[in-house]
Amino acid sequence: MKRIITVQDISCVGKCSLTVALPVISAMGVEACVLPTAVLSTHTMFSGFTFRDLTSDIRPIMEHWKKEKFHFDAIYTGYLGSFEQLNLMEQLIQEFGQNDTLTIVDPCMADNGKLYSGFTQEFAFAMAKLCGKAQVIVPNLTEASFMLGIPYVASGYDEEYIKGIMKKLAALGSKKVVLKGIEFEHDTASCKNVSGKMGVASYDAEKDEFTWYFHKKMPQSFHGTGDIFASVLTGALMRGLSLQKAYSLAADFVVESIRQTLSHPDYNTYGVDFEAAVPYLVKRLE
């Protein structure tokens, strides 16, 4: 069985970060080991949440793993809350990410044209440096813009613009780029029938190859779906799926999770019912 380590915070209530990554990756038949960066009573959508920083525990945990000679088939990082944690992740990749270990960075720090609370442009550039150490990166268009230090363009862009963004991201050092949250207003040379749909694109720098996948745009967005996407992508890559099949499955699972959520009149507003969609995910893997 493949074994991965995922590094994220954990919210005791709230469907995001480790409370998503652990069950989803495990359901995909991959051993999911965790390195929690913080413990919160709820995720940050709630007011008055408690927060305990675990940064000081990361280095001792890594040292113990080295003594035990643990090997991980993949390292997958999600939300990281400080420059110190970014530096520790560079060390983690250096010490555990050699040879056949796949490194995946989801630069969770921004969406809808804005950085999350507490983050700065300087942090975005530091995150870009970490992305340069990874083999696969999974930003959305907002995060890509901040890491590249360019203005965020919400709409009206074309296929060549997206290709240019992905090439610039790959120039940071990552071999494979998966870019989320793409919406074309009109069909392009490569992307047909995109009206009313959301898209994911990838760029393989080694092959100089672009791929695309568009799916139904859901009527509502939810907290934590980016974490679900990255977790399914990681599990699928560990199961041997190609990059395009992996991110297509991830996108479809997010859509199915939202569909399951919206099917109930009293659905939770703080996250999607991804648990109800797990049978769909397992069946797709078969």
mmCIF file of C-alpha atoms in Angstrom, residues 54-286:
data_model
loop_
_atom_site.group_PDB
_atom_site.id
_atom_site.type_symbol
_atom_site.label_atom_id
_atom_site.label_comp_id
_atom_site.label_asym_id
_atom_site.label_seq_id
_atom_site.Cartn_x
_atom_site.Cartn_y
_atom_site.Cartn_z
ATOM 1 C CA LEU A 54 1.945 23.293 16.512
ATOM 2 C CA THR A 55 4.926 24.674 14.599
ATOM 3 C CA SER A 56 7.327 23.819 17.425
ATOM 4 C CA ASP A 57 6.317 20.145 17.201
ATOM 5 C CA ILE A 58 7.072 19.736 13.489
ATOM 6 C CA ARG A 59 10.869 19.429 13.707
ATOM 7 C CA PRO A 60 10.834 16.835 16.560
ATOM 8 C CA ILE A 61 8.265 14.756 14.634
ATOM 9 C CA MET A 62 10.494 14.821 11.558
ATOM 10 C CA GLU A 63 13.507 13.758 13.644
ATOM 11 C CA HIS A 64 11.585 10.799 15.059
ATOM 12 C CA TRP A 65 10.532 9.735 11.564
ATOM 13 C CA LYS A 66 14.163 9.841 10.445
ATOM 14 C CA LYS A 67 15.172 7.572 13.334
ATOM 15 C CA GLU A 68 12.409 5.147 12.370
ATOM 16 C CA LYS A 69 13.558 5.329 8.723
ATOM 17 C CA PHE A 70 10.030 5.964 7.455
ATOM 18 C CA HIS A 71 9.553 6.288 3.718
ATOM 19 C CA PHE A 72 6.677 8.190 2.152
ATOM 20 C CA ASP A 73 5.521 7.720 -1.442
ATOM 21 C CA ALA A 74 4.219 11.284 -1.506
ATOM 22 C CA ILE A 75 4.396 14.506 0.489
ATOM 23 C CA TYR A 76 1.279 16.660 0.170
ATOM 24 C CA THR A 77 1.151 20.081 1.814
ATOM 25 C CA GLY A 78 -1.955 22.202 2.226
ATOM 26 C CA TYR A 79 -2.643 25.305 4.304
ATOM 27 C CA LEU A 80 0.547 26.643 5.904
ATOM 28 C CA GLY A 81 0.216 29.610 8.205
ATOM 29 C CA SER A 82 3.678 31.148 8.593
ATOM 30 C CA PHE A 83 7.074 31.703 7.009
ATOM 31 C CA GLU A 84 8.540 29.281 9.564
ATOM 32 C CA GLN A 85 6.185 26.539 8.408
ATOM 33 C CA LEU A 86 7.156 27.194 4.788
ATOM 34 C CA ASN A 87 10.825 26.788 5.748
ATOM 35 C CA LEU A 88 10.054 23.570 7.605
ATOM 36 C CA MET A 89 8.276 22.199 4.541
ATOM 37 C CA GLU A 90 11.366 22.867 2.439
ATOM 38 C CA GLN A 91 13.309 20.831 4.993
ATOM 39 C CA LEU A 92 10.681 18.073 4.930
ATOM 40 C CA ILE A 93 10.909 17.829 1.143
ATOM 41 C CA GLN A 94 14.697 17.836 1.271
ATOM 42 C CA GLU A 95 14.868 15.092 3.901
ATOM 43 C CA PHE A 96 11.965 12.858 2.863
ATOM 44 C CA GLY A 97 11.272 13.811 -0.756
ATOM 45 C CA GLN A 98 14.160 12.220 -2.587
ATOM 46 C CA ASN A 99 14.152 9.407 -5.137
ATOM 47 C CA ASP A 100 10.635 8.167 -5.954
ATOM 48 C CA THR A 101 8.695 10.352 -3.498
ATOM 49 C CA LEU A 102 6.152 12.605 -5.213
ATOM 50 C CA THR A 103 5.867 16.132 -3.797
ATOM 51 C CA ILE A 104 2.568 17.999 -4.135
ATOM 52 C CA VAL A 105 1.987 21.556 -2.909
ATOM 53 C CA ASP A 106 -1.461 23.113 -2.707
ATOM 54 C CA PRO A 107 -0.696 26.798 -1.978
ATOM 55 C CA CYS A 108 -3.819 27.486 0.068
ATOM 56 C CA MET A 109 -3.665 31.219 0.697
ATOM 57 C CA ALA A 110 -6.083 33.094 -1.592
ATOM 58 C CA ASP A 111 -9.277 32.999 -3.639
ATOM 59 C CA ASN A 112 -11.568 35.336 -5.553
ATOM 60 C CA GLY A 113 -8.802 37.852 -6.119
ATOM 61 C CA LYS A 114 -7.855 38.263 -2.443
ATOM 62 C CA LEU A 115 -5.316 36.795 -0.037
ATOM 63 C CA TYR A 116 -6.698 35.090 3.053
ATOM 64 C CA SER A 117 -6.538 37.072 6.284
ATOM 65 C CA GLY A 118 -3.019 37.382 7.664
ATOM 66 C CA PHE A 119 -1.203 36.705 4.398
ATOM 67 C CA THR A 120 0.853 39.236 2.423
ATOM 68 C CA GLN A 121 2.424 39.546 -1.005
ATOM 69 C CA GLU A 122 5.755 38.673 0.630
ATOM 70 C CA PHE A 123 4.235 35.425 1.892
ATOM 71 C CA ALA A 124 2.941 34.662 -1.604
ATOM 72 C CA PHE A 125 6.458 34.981 -3.001
ATOM 73 C CA ALA A 126 7.742 32.678 -0.245
ATOM 74 C CA MET A 127 5.020 30.178 -1.142
ATOM 75 C CA ALA A 128 6.160 30.397 -4.766
ATOM 76 C CA LYS A 129 9.624 29.342 -3.603
ATOM 77 C CA LEU A 130 8.142 26.287 -1.880
ATOM 78 C CA CYS A 131 6.164 25.469 -5.036
ATOM 79 C CA GLY A 132 9.469 25.461 -6.892
ATOM 80 C CA LYS A 133 10.544 22.498 -4.731
ATOM 81 C CA ALA A 134 7.455 20.440 -5.645
ATOM 82 C CA GLN A 135 6.831 18.161 -8.601
ATOM 83 C CA VAL A 136 3.106 19.003 -8.751
ATOM 84 C CA ILE A 137 1.457 22.268 -7.680
ATOM 85 C CA VAL A 138 -2.292 22.907 -7.427
ATOM 86 C CA PRO A 139 -3.036 26.649 -7.264
ATOM 87 C CA ASN A 140 -6.204 28.443 -8.211
ATOM 88 C CA LEU A 141 -6.004 31.446 -10.501
ATOM 89 C CA THR A 142 -5.857 33.917 -7.603
ATOM 90 C CA GLU A 143 -2.981 32.093 -5.921
ATOM 91 C CA ALA A 144 -1.144 31.829 -9.228
ATOM 92 C CA SER A 145 -1.436 35.582 -9.755
ATOM 93 C CA PHE A 146 -0.093 36.444 -6.304
ATOM 94 C CA MET A 147 2.801 33.983 -6.572
ATOM 95 C CA LEU A 148 3.786 35.474 -9.924
ATOM 96 C CA GLY A 149 3.294 39.044 -8.721
ATOM 97 C CA ILE A 150 0.880 39.928 -11.517
ATOM 98 C CA PRO A 151 -2.624 41.473 -11.400
ATOM 99 C CA TYR A 152 -5.484 39.048 -10.898
ATOM 100 C CA VAL A 153 -7.739 38.822 -13.947
ATOM 101 C CA ALA A 154 -11.197 37.569 -13.022
ATOM 102 C CA SER A 155 -12.663 37.190 -16.513
ATOM 103 C CA GLY A 156 -12.201 37.943 -20.176
ATOM 104 C CA TYR A 157 -8.944 36.015 -20.526
ATOM 105 C CA ASP A 158 -8.300 33.478 -23.271
ATOM 106 C CA GLU A 159 -6.534 30.152 -23.689
ATOM 107 C CA GLU A 160 -3.158 31.726 -24.430
ATOM 108 C CA TYR A 161 -3.336 33.750 -21.214
ATOM 109 C CA ILE A 162 -3.903 30.597 -19.150
ATOM 110 C CA LYS A 163 -1.108 28.788 -20.969
ATOM 111 C CA GLY A 164 1.194 31.705 -20.204
ATOM 112 C CA ILE A 165 0.269 31.609 -16.505
ATOM 113 C CA MET A 166 1.015 27.894 -16.301
ATOM 114 C CA LYS A 167 4.348 28.233 -18.087
ATOM 115 C CA LYS A 168 5.380 30.974 -15.670
ATOM 116 C CA LEU A 169 4.365 28.790 -12.737
ATOM 117 C CA ALA A 170 6.382 25.879 -14.119
ATOM 118 C CA ALA A 171 9.370 28.218 -14.435
ATOM 119 C CA LEU A 172 9.341 28.448 -10.629
ATOM 120 C CA GLY A 173 10.629 24.878 -10.656
ATOM 121 C CA SER A 174 7.628 22.546 -10.590
ATOM 122 C CA LYS A 175 7.413 19.958 -13.379
ATOM 123 C CA LYS A 176 3.610 19.775 -13.408
ATOM 124 C CA VAL A 177 1.066 22.548 -12.845
ATOM 125 C CA VAL A 178 -2.644 22.010 -12.197
ATOM 126 C CA LEU A 179 -4.581 25.294 -12.371
ATOM 127 C CA LYS A 180 -8.105 25.450 -10.924
ATOM 128 C CA GLY A 181 -11.003 27.860 -11.359
ATOM 129 C CA ILE A 182 -10.817 28.599 -15.078
ATOM 130 C CA GLU A 183 -13.836 30.046 -16.889
ATOM 131 C CA PHE A 184 -13.753 30.884 -20.596
ATOM 132 C CA GLU A 185 -16.509 33.086 -21.944
ATOM 133 C CA HIS A 186 -16.228 31.560 -25.426
ATOM 134 C CA ASP A 187 -15.001 28.338 -26.975
ATOM 135 C CA THR A 188 -11.294 28.253 -27.753
ATOM 136 C CA ALA A 189 -9.172 26.245 -30.155
ATOM 137 C CA SER A 190 -8.675 23.495 -27.550
ATOM 138 C CA CYS A 191 -11.712 23.936 -25.293
ATOM 139 C CA LYS A 192 -15.151 23.468 -26.809
ATOM 140 C CA ASN A 193 -18.587 23.737 -25.186
ATOM 141 C CA VAL A 194 -17.321 25.643 -22.161
ATOM 142 C CA SER A 195 -20.324 27.943 -21.639
ATOM 143 C CA GLY A 196 -21.549 27.762 -18.037
ATOM 144 C CA LYS A 197 -18.727 25.468 -16.996
ATOM 145 C CA MET A 198 -15.723 25.599 -14.698
ATOM 146 C CA GLY A 199 -12.379 24.303 -15.835
ATOM 147 C CA VAL A 200 -9.129 22.779 -14.700
ATOM 148 C CA ALA A 201 -5.985 22.894 -16.808
ATOM 149 C CA SER A 202 -2.584 21.273 -16.508
ATOM 150 C CA TYR A 203 0.855 21.841 -17.941
ATOM 151 C CA ASP A 204 3.581 19.206 -18.092
ATOM 152 C CA ALA A 205 6.824 21.144 -18.479
ATOM 153 C CA GLU A 206 8.856 18.081 -19.413
ATOM 154 C CA LYS A 207 6.552 17.258 -22.324
ATOM 155 C CA ASP A 208 5.534 20.880 -23.001
ATOM 156 C CA GLU A 209 1.966 19.560 -22.992
ATOM 157 C CA PHE A 210 -1.301 21.214 -21.953
ATOM 158 C CA THR A 211 -4.515 19.394 -21.009
ATOM 159 C CA TRP A 212 -7.974 20.691 -20.075
ATOM 160 C CA TYR A 213 -11.109 19.482 -18.336
ATOM 161 C CA PHE A 214 -14.402 21.354 -17.920
ATOM 162 C CA HIS A 215 -17.303 20.378 -15.688
ATOM 163 C CA LYS A 216 -20.668 21.748 -14.651
ATOM 164 C CA LYS A 217 -20.476 24.988 -12.684
ATOM 165 C CA MET A 218 -22.382 24.491 -9.452
ATOM 166 C CA PRO A 219 -24.730 27.231 -8.204
ATOM 167 C CA GLN A 220 -22.999 27.586 -4.840
ATOM 168 C CA SER A 221 -19.449 27.405 -3.516
ATOM 169 C CA PHE A 222 -18.418 25.915 -0.177
ATOM 170 C CA HIS A 223 -15.502 26.092 2.228
ATOM 171 C CA GLY A 224 -12.993 23.246 1.871
ATOM 172 C CA THR A 225 -13.643 22.104 -1.687
ATOM 173 C CA GLY A 226 -10.101 23.029 -2.715
ATOM 174 C CA ASP A 227 -8.796 20.696 -0.009
ATOM 175 C CA ILE A 228 -11.059 17.938 -1.302
ATOM 176 C CA PHE A 229 -9.769 18.489 -4.832
ATOM 177 C CA ALA A 230 -6.101 18.306 -3.820
ATOM 178 C CA SER A 231 -6.704 15.249 -1.636
ATOM 179 C CA VAL A 232 -8.415 13.287 -4.406
ATOM 180 C CA LEU A 233 -5.698 14.349 -6.840
ATOM 181 C CA THR A 234 -3.034 13.034 -4.464
ATOM 182 C CA GLY A 235 -4.829 9.746 -3.864
ATOM 183 C CA ALA A 236 -5.467 9.243 -7.575
ATOM 184 C CA LEU A 237 -1.820 9.833 -8.468
ATOM 185 C CA MET A 238 -0.854 7.269 -5.828
ATOM 186 C CA ARG A 239 -3.290 4.835 -7.453
ATOM 187 C CA GLY A 240 -1.418 5.221 -10.732
ATOM 188 C CA LEU A 241 -3.805 7.500 -12.624
ATOM 189 C CA SER A 242 -2.365 9.957 -15.113
ATOM 190 C CA LEU A 243 -2.313 13.602 -14.104
ATOM 191 C CA GLN A 244 -5.265 14.445 -16.362
ATOM 192 C CA LYS A 245 -7.364 11.523 -15.111
ATOM 193 C CA ALA A 246 -6.430 12.388 -11.525
ATOM 194 C CA TYR A 247 -7.513 16.031 -11.676
ATOM 195 C CA SER A 248 -10.625 15.167 -13.715
ATOM 196 C CA LEU A 249 -11.661 12.687 -11.006
ATOM 197 C CA ALA A 250 -10.922 15.292 -8.348
ATOM 198 C CA ALA A 251 -13.113 17.874 -10.088
ATOM 199 C CA ASP A 252 -15.953 15.375 -10.579
ATOM 200 C CA PHE A 253 -15.816 14.352 -6.920
ATOM 201 C CA VAL A 254 -16.072 17.967 -5.798
ATOM 202 C CA VAL A 255 -19.108 18.453 -8.054
ATOM 203 C CA GLU A 256 -20.726 15.274 -6.717
ATOM 204 C CA SER A 257 -20.029 16.366 -3.126
ATOM 205 C CA ILE A 258 -21.719 19.714 -3.747
ATOM 206 C CA ARG A 259 -24.637 17.981 -5.469
ATOM 207 C CA GLN A 260 -25.108 15.682 -2.476
ATOM 208 C CA THR A 261 -24.998 18.680 -0.145
ATOM 209 C CA LEU A 262 -27.536 20.749 -2.070
ATOM 210 C CA SER A 263 -29.934 17.783 -2.251
ATOM 211 C CA HIS A 264 -30.845 18.382 1.408
ATOM 212 C CA PRO A 265 -32.936 21.429 2.344
ATOM 213 C CA ASP A 266 -31.114 21.773 5.679
ATOM 214 C CA TYR A 267 -27.572 21.307 4.364
ATOM 215 C CA ASN A 268 -24.534 22.478 6.307
ATOM 216 C CA THR A 269 -23.200 25.823 5.168
ATOM 217 C CA TYR A 270 -19.713 25.262 6.567
ATOM 218 C CA GLY A 271 -18.702 22.427 4.236
ATOM 219 C CA VAL A 272 -19.867 19.843 1.727
ATOM 220 C CA ASP A 273 -21.227 16.366 2.441
ATOM 221 C CA PHE A 274 -18.248 14.666 0.828
ATOM 222 C CA GLU A 275 -18.882 11.599 3.009
ATOM 223 C CA ALA A 276 -22.060 10.842 1.056
ATOM 224 C CA ALA A 277 -20.081 10.991 -2.195
ATOM 225 C CA VAL A 278 -17.349 8.544 -1.126
ATOM 226 C CA PRO A 279 -19.151 5.528 -2.720
ATOM 227 C CA TYR A 280 -19.113 7.461 -6.013
ATOM 228 C CA LEU A 281 -15.370 8.008 -5.634
ATOM 229 C CA VAL A 282 -14.630 4.371 -4.837
ATOM 230 C CA LYS A 283 -16.750 3.197 -7.774
ATOM 231 C CA ARG A 284 -14.889 5.538 -10.130
ATOM 232 C CA LEU A 285 -11.587 4.065 -8.961
ATOM 233 C CA GLU A 286 -12.811 0.596 -9.859
#
